[in-house]
Coordinates of C-alpha atoms and ligand atoms in Angstrom, one line a residue:
M273 CA -92.9 -116.7 45.8
T274 CA -90.0 -117.5 48.1
E275 CA -86.5 -116.9 46.8
K276 CA -84.7 -120.3 46.9
L277 CA -81.3 -119.6 48.2
Y278 CA -80.3 -123.2 47.9
Y279 CA -80.5 -123.0 44.1
T280 CA -77.7 -120.4 43.9
D281 CA -75.6 -121.6 46.8
A282 CA -75.9 -125.0 48.5
Y283 CA -73.5 -123.9 51.3
I284 CA -75.6 -121.2 52.9
K285 CA -76.0 -122.2 56.5
E286 CA -77.3 -118.9 58.0
F287 CA -79.4 -116.1 56.5
E288 CA -81.8 -113.3 57.4
A289 CA -85.3 -113.5 56.2
T290 CA -88.7 -111.8 56.6
V291 CA -91.9 -113.6 57.5
L292 CA -94.4 -113.1 54.7
N293 CA -97.1 -115.3 56.1
F294 CA -97.8 -117.3 59.3
T295 CA -100.7 -119.7 59.5
E296 CA -101.9 -122.7 61.4
L297 CA -102.1 -125.7 59.1
D298 CA -103.1 -129.2 60.3
G299 CA -102.4 -128.2 63.9
K300 CA -98.9 -127.0 63.1
Y301 CA -97.5 -123.5 62.4
A302 CA -96.6 -122.9 58.8
V303 CA -94.2 -120.0 57.9
I304 CA -93.5 -118.5 54.5
L305 CA -90.3 -116.4 54.2
D306 CA -89.2 -114.0 51.5
R307 CA -86.1 -116.1 51.0
T308 CA -84.9 -119.5 52.3
A309 CA -82.0 -121.9 52.4
F310 CA -84.2 -124.6 53.8
F311 CA -84.6 -127.3 51.2
P312 CA -88.1 -128.9 51.3
E313 CA -88.9 -132.6 51.2
E314 CA -88.6 -133.3 47.5
G315 CA -87.8 -136.1 45.1
G316 CA -87.4 -138.6 48.0
Q317 CA -85.1 -136.4 50.1
S318 CA -86.2 -135.5 53.6
A319 CA -86.5 -131.8 54.4
D320 CA -83.8 -129.7 56.1
I321 CA -84.1 -128.9 59.8
G322 CA -82.9 -126.0 61.9
F323 CA -84.2 -122.7 63.4
I324 CA -86.0 -119.5 62.3
G325 CA -85.4 -117.2 65.2
I326 CA -86.0 -119.4 68.2
A327 CA -88.7 -121.4 66.4
K328 CA -87.5 -124.9 65.6
V329 CA -88.0 -126.0 62.0
L330 CA -89.6 -129.5 62.1
D331 CA -90.4 -130.0 58.4
V332 CA -90.3 -128.0 55.1
R333 CA -92.7 -128.6 52.2
E334 CA -93.2 -126.9 48.8
K335 CA -96.8 -126.0 48.0
D336 CA -98.0 -124.0 45.0
G337 CA -94.6 -122.4 44.5
N338 CA -94.3 -121.5 48.2
I339 CA -91.9 -123.0 50.7
L340 CA -93.8 -123.8 53.9
H341 CA -91.6 -124.1 57.0
F342 CA -93.4 -126.0 59.8
V343 CA -92.2 -124.6 63.1
D344 CA -92.9 -125.2 66.8
S345 CA -93.6 -121.6 68.0
L346 CA -95.1 -118.3 67.0
L347 CA -93.4 -115.9 64.6
E348 CA -94.4 -112.4 63.7
I349 CA -95.5 -111.5 60.2
G350 CA -93.3 -108.7 58.7
A351 CA -90.5 -109.3 61.2
S352 CA -87.0 -110.4 60.1
Y353 CA -85.3 -113.4 61.7
Y354 CA -81.9 -114.9 61.8
C355 CA -82.3 -118.4 60.3
K356 CA -79.9 -121.3 60.6
I357 CA -80.1 -124.7 59.0
D358 CA -78.6 -127.9 60.6
F359 CA -75.7 -128.0 58.1
S360 CA -74.2 -131.2 59.3
D361 CA -77.4 -133.0 58.5
R362 CA -77.7 -131.1 55.2
F363 CA -74.0 -131.7 54.2
E364 CA -74.5 -135.5 54.8
K365 CA -77.5 -135.4 52.4
M366 CA -75.5 -133.4 49.8
Q367 CA -72.8 -136.1 49.9
C368 CA -75.3 -138.9 49.6
H369 CA -77.4 -137.1 46.9
T370 CA -74.4 -136.3 44.7
A371 CA -73.2 -139.9 45.1
E372 CA -76.6 -141.1 43.9
H373 CA -76.2 -139.0 40.7
I374 CA -72.8 -140.6 40.0
I375 CA -74.1 -144.1 40.7
S376 CA -77.3 -143.6 38.6
G377 CA -75.2 -142.1 35.8
A378 CA -72.8 -145.0 35.8
I379 CA -75.6 -147.6 35.9
N380 CA -77.3 -145.8 33.0
R381 CA -74.2 -145.6 30.9
L382 CA -73.0 -149.2 31.6
F383 CA -76.3 -151.1 31.6
G384 CA -78.9 -148.8 30.1
L385 CA -81.1 -148.8 33.2
D386 CA -82.9 -145.8 34.7
N387 CA -83.3 -144.6 38.2
V388 CA -87.0 -144.9 39.1
G389 CA -86.9 -144.2 42.8
F390 CA -84.9 -142.5 45.5
H391 CA -85.1 -142.2 49.2
L392 CA -82.7 -140.1 51.3
G393 CA -83.8 -140.3 54.9
K394 CA -82.0 -139.7 58.2
Y395 CA -80.4 -143.1 58.3
E396 CA -80.9 -144.8 55.0
V397 CA -80.3 -144.0 51.3
T398 CA -81.9 -146.3 48.8
M399 CA -82.3 -146.0 45.0
D400 CA -84.3 -148.1 42.6
V401 CA -83.4 -149.0 39.0
N402 CA -85.7 -150.6 36.5
G403 CA -83.7 -153.8 35.8
Y404 CA -81.8 -156.5 37.6
L405 CA -78.1 -156.0 38.5
T406 CA -75.6 -158.5 40.0
R407 CA -73.0 -157.9 42.7
E408 CA -70.3 -157.9 40.0
Q409 CA -72.0 -155.2 38.0
L410 CA -72.5 -153.1 41.2
D411 CA -68.9 -153.6 42.1
E412 CA -67.9 -152.1 38.7
V413 CA -70.3 -149.2 39.3
E414 CA -68.9 -148.6 42.8
L415 CA -65.3 -148.5 41.4
I416 CA -66.3 -145.9 38.8
A417 CA -68.2 -143.9 41.4
N418 CA -65.2 -143.7 43.7
R419 CA -62.9 -142.8 40.7
A420 CA -65.3 -139.8 40.1
V421 CA -64.6 -138.8 43.8
F422 CA -60.8 -139.2 43.4
D423 CA -60.9 -137.2 40.2
N424 CA -62.4 -134.4 42.2
V425 CA -64.4 -133.0 39.2
P426 CA -66.7 -130.0 39.5
V427 CA -70.5 -130.3 40.0
K428 CA -72.1 -127.6 38.0
T429 CA -75.8 -126.4 38.1
Y430 CA -77.5 -124.3 35.4
F431 CA -80.8 -123.5 33.8
P432 CA -80.3 -123.8 30.0
S433 CA -82.6 -122.1 27.5
S434 CA -85.2 -124.3 25.9
D435 CA -83.1 -124.5 22.7
E436 CA -80.0 -125.5 24.6
L437 CA -82.0 -128.0 26.6
S438 CA -83.5 -129.7 23.5
A439 CA -80.0 -130.4 22.2
L440 CA -78.8 -132.0 25.5
N441 CA -79.0 -135.6 26.5
Y442 CA -79.7 -135.8 30.2
R443 CA -81.3 -138.1 32.8
S444 CA -84.6 -137.5 34.5
K445 CA -86.0 -135.9 31.5
L446 CA -89.3 -134.1 32.2
D447 CA -91.9 -132.7 29.7
L448 CA -90.8 -129.2 30.8
T449 CA -88.8 -127.1 28.4
E450 CA -88.2 -124.1 30.6
N451 CA -86.8 -123.6 34.1
V452 CA -85.2 -127.0 34.1
R453 CA -82.2 -127.1 36.5
L454 CA -79.5 -129.4 35.2
V455 CA -76.8 -130.8 37.5
E456 CA -73.6 -131.8 35.6
I457 CA -70.9 -133.9 37.2
V458 CA -68.3 -133.2 34.6
G459 CA -67.3 -136.3 32.7
Y460 CA -69.7 -138.5 34.7
D461 CA -73.4 -137.4 34.6
L462 CA -76.0 -134.9 33.5
C463 CA -79.3 -134.9 35.2
A464 CA -82.3 -132.7 35.9
C465 CA -82.6 -132.1 39.7
C466 CA -83.4 -129.2 42.1
A467 CA -81.7 -130.5 45.3
P468 CA -78.5 -129.1 46.8
H469 CA -75.3 -130.9 45.8
V470 CA -71.6 -130.6 46.7
S471 CA -69.4 -128.4 44.5
Y472 CA -66.6 -130.9 43.8
T473 CA -66.9 -134.7 43.9
G474 CA -64.0 -134.9 46.3
E475 CA -66.2 -133.6 49.0
I476 CA -68.4 -136.7 48.8
G477 CA -65.7 -139.0 50.3
L478 CA -66.1 -142.8 50.0
I479 CA -69.0 -144.1 48.1
K480 CA -70.1 -147.6 49.2
I481 CA -72.8 -149.7 47.7
L482 CA -74.2 -151.7 50.6
D483 CA -76.8 -154.4 50.0
F484 CA -79.3 -154.7 47.1
E485 CA -82.4 -156.7 46.4
K486 CA -84.9 -157.4 43.7
H487 CA -87.7 -154.8 43.9
R488 CA -90.8 -154.4 41.7
G489 CA -89.1 -155.9 38.6
G490 CA -85.9 -154.0 39.2
T491 CA -83.2 -153.5 41.9
R492 CA -83.3 -151.6 45.1
I493 CA -79.8 -150.5 46.1
N494 CA -78.8 -149.3 49.5
I495 CA -75.8 -146.9 49.5
A496 CA -73.7 -144.9 52.0
A497 CA -71.5 -142.0 51.2
G498 CA -69.2 -139.5 53.0
Y499 CA -69.8 -139.3 56.7
R500 CA -72.5 -141.9 56.5
A501 CA -70.0 -144.3 54.9
L502 CA -67.6 -143.6 57.8
Y503 CA -70.3 -144.3 60.4
D504 CA -71.2 -147.5 58.6
Y505 CA -67.6 -148.5 58.5
R506 CA -67.1 -147.8 62.2
E507 CA -70.2 -149.9 63.1
K508 CA -69.1 -152.8 60.9
Y509 CA -65.5 -152.6 62.0
S510 CA -66.5 -152.8 65.7
N511 CA -68.7 -155.8 64.9
V512 CA -66.0 -157.6 63.0
L513 CA -63.5 -156.8 65.8
K514 CA -65.8 -158.4 68.4
A515 CA -66.5 -161.4 66.2
S516 CA -62.8 -161.9 65.5
A517 CA -62.1 -161.9 69.3
L518 CA -65.0 -164.3 69.9
F519 CA -63.9 -166.8 67.3
S520 CA -60.2 -166.2 67.9
E521 CA -59.8 -165.7 64.2
P522 CA -58.2 -162.9 62.1
Q523 CA -60.7 -160.3 60.9
P524 CA -60.5 -161.2 57.2
T525 CA -61.5 -164.8 57.7
V526 CA -64.0 -164.4 60.6
A527 CA -66.9 -165.4 58.4
V528 CA -65.1 -168.7 57.6
A529 CA -64.7 -169.3 61.3
A530 CA -68.4 -168.5 61.9
E531 CA -69.4 -170.9 59.2
S532 CA -67.3 -173.7 60.6
F533 CA -68.6 -173.0 64.1
L534 CA -72.2 -173.1 62.9
R535 CA -71.5 -176.4 61.1
S536 CA -70.2 -178.1 64.3
Y537 CA -73.1 -176.5 66.3
E538 CA -75.6 -178.1 63.9
E539 CA -73.8 -181.4 64.1
L540 CA -73.8 -181.3 67.9
K541 CA -77.5 -180.4 67.9
A542 CA -78.3 -183.5 65.7
R543 CA -76.2 -185.7 68.0
L544 CA -77.8 -184.4 71.1
K545 CA -81.3 -184.9 69.6
A546 CA -80.4 -188.6 68.7
A547 CA -79.0 -189.2 72.2
R548 CA -82.0 -187.7 73.9
L549 CA -84.4 -189.8 71.8
N550 CA -82.4 -192.8 72.7
N551 CA -82.7 -191.9 76.4
A552 CA -86.5 -191.5 75.9
R553 CA -86.6 -195.1 74.5
L554 CA -84.8 -196.3 77.7
E555 CA -87.3 -194.4 79.8
A556 CA -90.2 -196.1 77.9
E557 CA -88.6 -199.5 78.7
L558 CA -88.6 -198.6 82.4
I559 CA -92.4 -198.0 82.4
P560 CA -94.0 -200.9 84.4
C561 CA -96.9 -202.9 83.0
T562 CA -99.9 -201.3 84.7
E563 CA -103.6 -202.1 85.3
G564 CA -105.6 -198.9 84.8
N565 CA -104.1 -195.4 84.1
L566 CA -100.6 -194.3 84.6
V567 CA -99.1 -190.7 84.9
C568 CA -95.3 -190.4 84.2
H569 CA -93.5 -187.1 84.7
Y570 CA -90.3 -186.2 82.9
P571 CA -89.5 -182.5 83.6
E572 CA -87.2 -181.9 80.6
M573 CA -88.7 -183.8 77.7
T574 CA -89.3 -182.4 74.2
P575 CA -92.6 -183.2 72.4
D576 CA -90.8 -185.6 70.1
E577 CA -89.3 -187.5 73.0
M578 CA -92.7 -187.6 74.8
R579 CA -94.3 -189.0 71.6
E580 CA -91.6 -191.7 71.4
V581 CA -92.3 -192.7 75.0
A582 CA -96.1 -192.7 74.5
N583 CA -95.8 -194.9 71.3
L584 CA -93.4 -197.4 72.8
A585 CA -95.1 -197.8 76.2
K586 CA -98.9 -197.5 75.5
S587 CA -99.3 -201.3 75.2
K588 CA -98.0 -201.7 78.8
V589 CA -100.9 -199.7 80.2
T590 CA -104.4 -201.1 80.1
G591 CA -106.0 -197.6 80.7
V592 CA -104.7 -194.2 79.7
L593 CA -100.9 -193.4 79.6
V594 CA -100.2 -189.8 80.5
I595 CA -96.7 -188.4 79.8
L596 CA -96.0 -185.0 81.4
T597 CA -93.2 -182.5 81.1
G598 CA -92.7 -179.1 82.7
G599 CA -93.7 -178.3 86.3
D600 CA -96.7 -177.3 88.5
G601 CA -98.9 -174.8 86.9
D602 CA -97.5 -175.4 83.4
Y603 CA -97.5 -179.1 82.4
K604 CA -97.4 -180.1 78.7
Y605 CA -98.9 -183.5 78.2
I606 CA -99.4 -186.4 75.8
M607 CA -102.2 -188.9 76.5
T608 CA -102.6 -192.1 74.6
S609 CA -104.5 -195.4 75.1
E610 CA -105.1 -198.7 73.3
S611 CA -108.4 -199.4 75.0
V612 CA -110.0 -196.0 75.8
D613 CA -111.4 -193.8 73.0
L614 CA -109.8 -190.5 74.2
S615 CA -111.7 -188.4 71.6
K616 CA -114.8 -188.9 73.7
I617 CA -113.3 -187.8 77.0
Y618 CA -110.4 -185.4 76.4
K619 CA -112.6 -182.3 76.6
Q620 CA -113.8 -183.4 80.0
I621 CA -110.3 -184.1 81.2
N622 CA -109.1 -180.7 80.0
A623 CA -112.0 -179.0 81.8
S624 CA -111.2 -180.8 85.1
L625 CA -107.4 -180.1 85.0
L626 CA -107.5 -176.5 83.7
G627 CA -106.1 -177.8 80.5
R628 CA -106.4 -177.3 76.7
G629 CA -105.4 -179.4 73.8
G630 CA -106.5 -181.9 71.2
G631 CA -105.3 -184.4 68.7
R632 CA -106.0 -187.4 66.5
D633 CA -105.2 -191.1 66.2
N634 CA -106.0 -191.5 69.9
M635 CA -103.1 -189.3 70.9
I636 CA -104.0 -186.1 72.6
Q637 CA -101.5 -183.3 73.2
G638 CA -101.9 -180.2 75.3
S639 CA -101.3 -178.5 78.6
F640 CA -102.6 -178.6 82.2
S641 CA -102.5 -175.8 84.6
A642 CA -103.3 -178.1 87.5
D643 CA -100.6 -179.3 90.0
F644 CA -99.1 -182.7 89.9
N645 CA -101.0 -184.3 92.8
S646 CA -104.4 -183.2 91.3
I647 CA -103.4 -184.7 87.9
K648 CA -102.3 -187.9 89.5
E649 CA -105.4 -188.2 91.7
Y650 CA -107.7 -187.4 88.8
F651 CA -106.3 -190.2 86.6
A652 CA -106.3 -192.6 89.6
K653 CA -110.1 -192.2 89.8
L654 CA -110.8 -191.9 86.1
Ligands
ZN79 ZN1 -79.8 -134.2 42.6

């Protein structure tokens, strides 16, 4: 079995190790070392990355007590290699993971809910709890979590004896009574966990609860801590800065300005729609009384406006009234008639004018790919 260096010291970035086994598994090279600081994918946390010699470590998994390092090139069995983990990636995860313990501990203590899911990926940290929480409750949790950071309390890990263990009250209780690794955030949380954590809570930096949503009868909470909270703040700050300049509004009230802008935009949209519909009615009045079919082209009309024209003017045309919008190659049409049953002929019309469409109540809507002259000539002869 591989010696797990990350159990004794979460800060080991470089180490020497000997290759015990090297195999090809699922088209990838899998390496087993005598000792490793690479933490495998476990409990929702993605694996460490880095190098073994010049071989790049792409993924790390635990299988039957062995830690399998999946690498991109060949390594020699029996040889020793200098190994290096990507510690900036690892340290971000240690910050987020320790933050998760503090948050879960606070939620458990305040609201009696348990953590039932955790995901710590490259960009996102989510945790699931088995009950509903409000923003106010999460604000309270967030404040406690940051107080734990400012208190800079130690984070201790230990393997208690089974007697000691049975006397302890801790989160993530398993059926195991031996080799249970406890992580204690002094004064804040006690939980069974095998991942690497920071040594003092002050190393976590800011803990921010971002959004949350209902998820499978409970709450999924999205958090950011440490460097990731900084990156998140940077991104959001630059967005608020931009929005503040666009709306000429101070940053703290930029959402109020956006709301008021949106309200006036919706108002203008409604007024424009009414004015355009009125214009369509005027166009309908201008349509002359016609013997036979009539094709009218309005390049910029919406379907609602075309329907208005068709309804108002159909009685002026003894044959078929065709309202077109768009341009050559892509006309949208509405056809209507008081005398001709369009349901019997629209398929033939579509076929002749490279069109498609359908409808009911003797109003057919669709599109023609034919050009304007062909459409006009076709209806002149129909
Ligand atoms: Zn943990």
